[in-house]
mmCIF file of C-alpha atoms in Angstrom:
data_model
loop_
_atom_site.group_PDB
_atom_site.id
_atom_site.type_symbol
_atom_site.label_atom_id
_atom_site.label_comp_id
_atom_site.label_asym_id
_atom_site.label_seq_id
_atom_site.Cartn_x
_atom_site.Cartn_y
_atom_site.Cartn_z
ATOM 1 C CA UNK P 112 0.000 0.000 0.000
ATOM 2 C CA UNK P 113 1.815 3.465 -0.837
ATOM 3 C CA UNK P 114 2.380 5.880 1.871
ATOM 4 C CA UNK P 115 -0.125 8.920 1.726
ATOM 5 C CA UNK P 116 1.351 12.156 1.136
ATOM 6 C CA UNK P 117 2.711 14.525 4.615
ATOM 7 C CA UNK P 118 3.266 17.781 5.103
ATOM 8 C CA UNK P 119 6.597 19.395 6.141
ATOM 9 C CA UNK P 120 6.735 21.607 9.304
ATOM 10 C CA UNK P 121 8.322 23.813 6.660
ATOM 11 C CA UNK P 122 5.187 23.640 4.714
ATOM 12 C CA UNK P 123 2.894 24.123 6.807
ATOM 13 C CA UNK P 124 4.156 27.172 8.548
ATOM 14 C CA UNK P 125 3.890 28.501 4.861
ATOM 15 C CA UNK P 126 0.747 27.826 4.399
ATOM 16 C CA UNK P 127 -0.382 29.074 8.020
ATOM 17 C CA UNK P 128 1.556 32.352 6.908
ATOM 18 C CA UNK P 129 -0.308 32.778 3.818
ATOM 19 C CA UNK P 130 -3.735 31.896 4.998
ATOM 20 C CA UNK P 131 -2.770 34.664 7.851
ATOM 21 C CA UNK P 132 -2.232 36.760 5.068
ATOM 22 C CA UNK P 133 -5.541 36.083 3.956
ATOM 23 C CA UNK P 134 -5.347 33.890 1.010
ATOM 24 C CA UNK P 135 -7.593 30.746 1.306
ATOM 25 C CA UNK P 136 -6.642 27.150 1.470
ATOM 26 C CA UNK P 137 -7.266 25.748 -2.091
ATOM 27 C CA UNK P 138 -5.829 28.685 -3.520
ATOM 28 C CA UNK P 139 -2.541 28.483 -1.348
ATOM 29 C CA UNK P 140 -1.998 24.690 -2.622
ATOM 30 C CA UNK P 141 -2.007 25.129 -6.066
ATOM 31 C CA UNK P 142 1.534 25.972 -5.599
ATOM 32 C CA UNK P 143 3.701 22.776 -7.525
ATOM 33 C CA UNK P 144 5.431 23.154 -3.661
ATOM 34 C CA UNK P 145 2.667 22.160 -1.944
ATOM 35 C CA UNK P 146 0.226 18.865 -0.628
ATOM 36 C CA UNK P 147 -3.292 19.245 -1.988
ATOM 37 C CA UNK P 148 -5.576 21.188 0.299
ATOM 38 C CA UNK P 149 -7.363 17.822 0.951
ATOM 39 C CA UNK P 150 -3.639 16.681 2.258
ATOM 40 C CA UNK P 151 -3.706 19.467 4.483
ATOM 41 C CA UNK P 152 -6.988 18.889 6.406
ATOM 42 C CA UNK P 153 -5.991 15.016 6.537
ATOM 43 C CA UNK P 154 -2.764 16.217 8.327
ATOM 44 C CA UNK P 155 -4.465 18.520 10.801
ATOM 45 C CA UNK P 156 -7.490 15.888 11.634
ATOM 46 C CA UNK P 157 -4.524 13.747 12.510
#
């Protein structure tokens, strides 16, 4: 079974900056950078 994507500590301080900044999740994770918003909420429920 493959491993499901994580996100970095340095990741998701940048996206906590930028949705401080005001920007919203989906739009933040279109960056190439970046887990899918989806990957983000999966890593915070954890």
């Amino acid at each position: 079974m493959a491993k499901r994507p994580r996100v970095s500590v340095k990741q998701f301080d940048q996206i906590c900056e930028e949705l401080a900044d005001g920007n919203t999740l989906e739009k933040i994770c279109r960056s190439e950078n970046l887990p899918s918003w989806r990957t983000v909420l999966r890593h915070v429920q954890e």
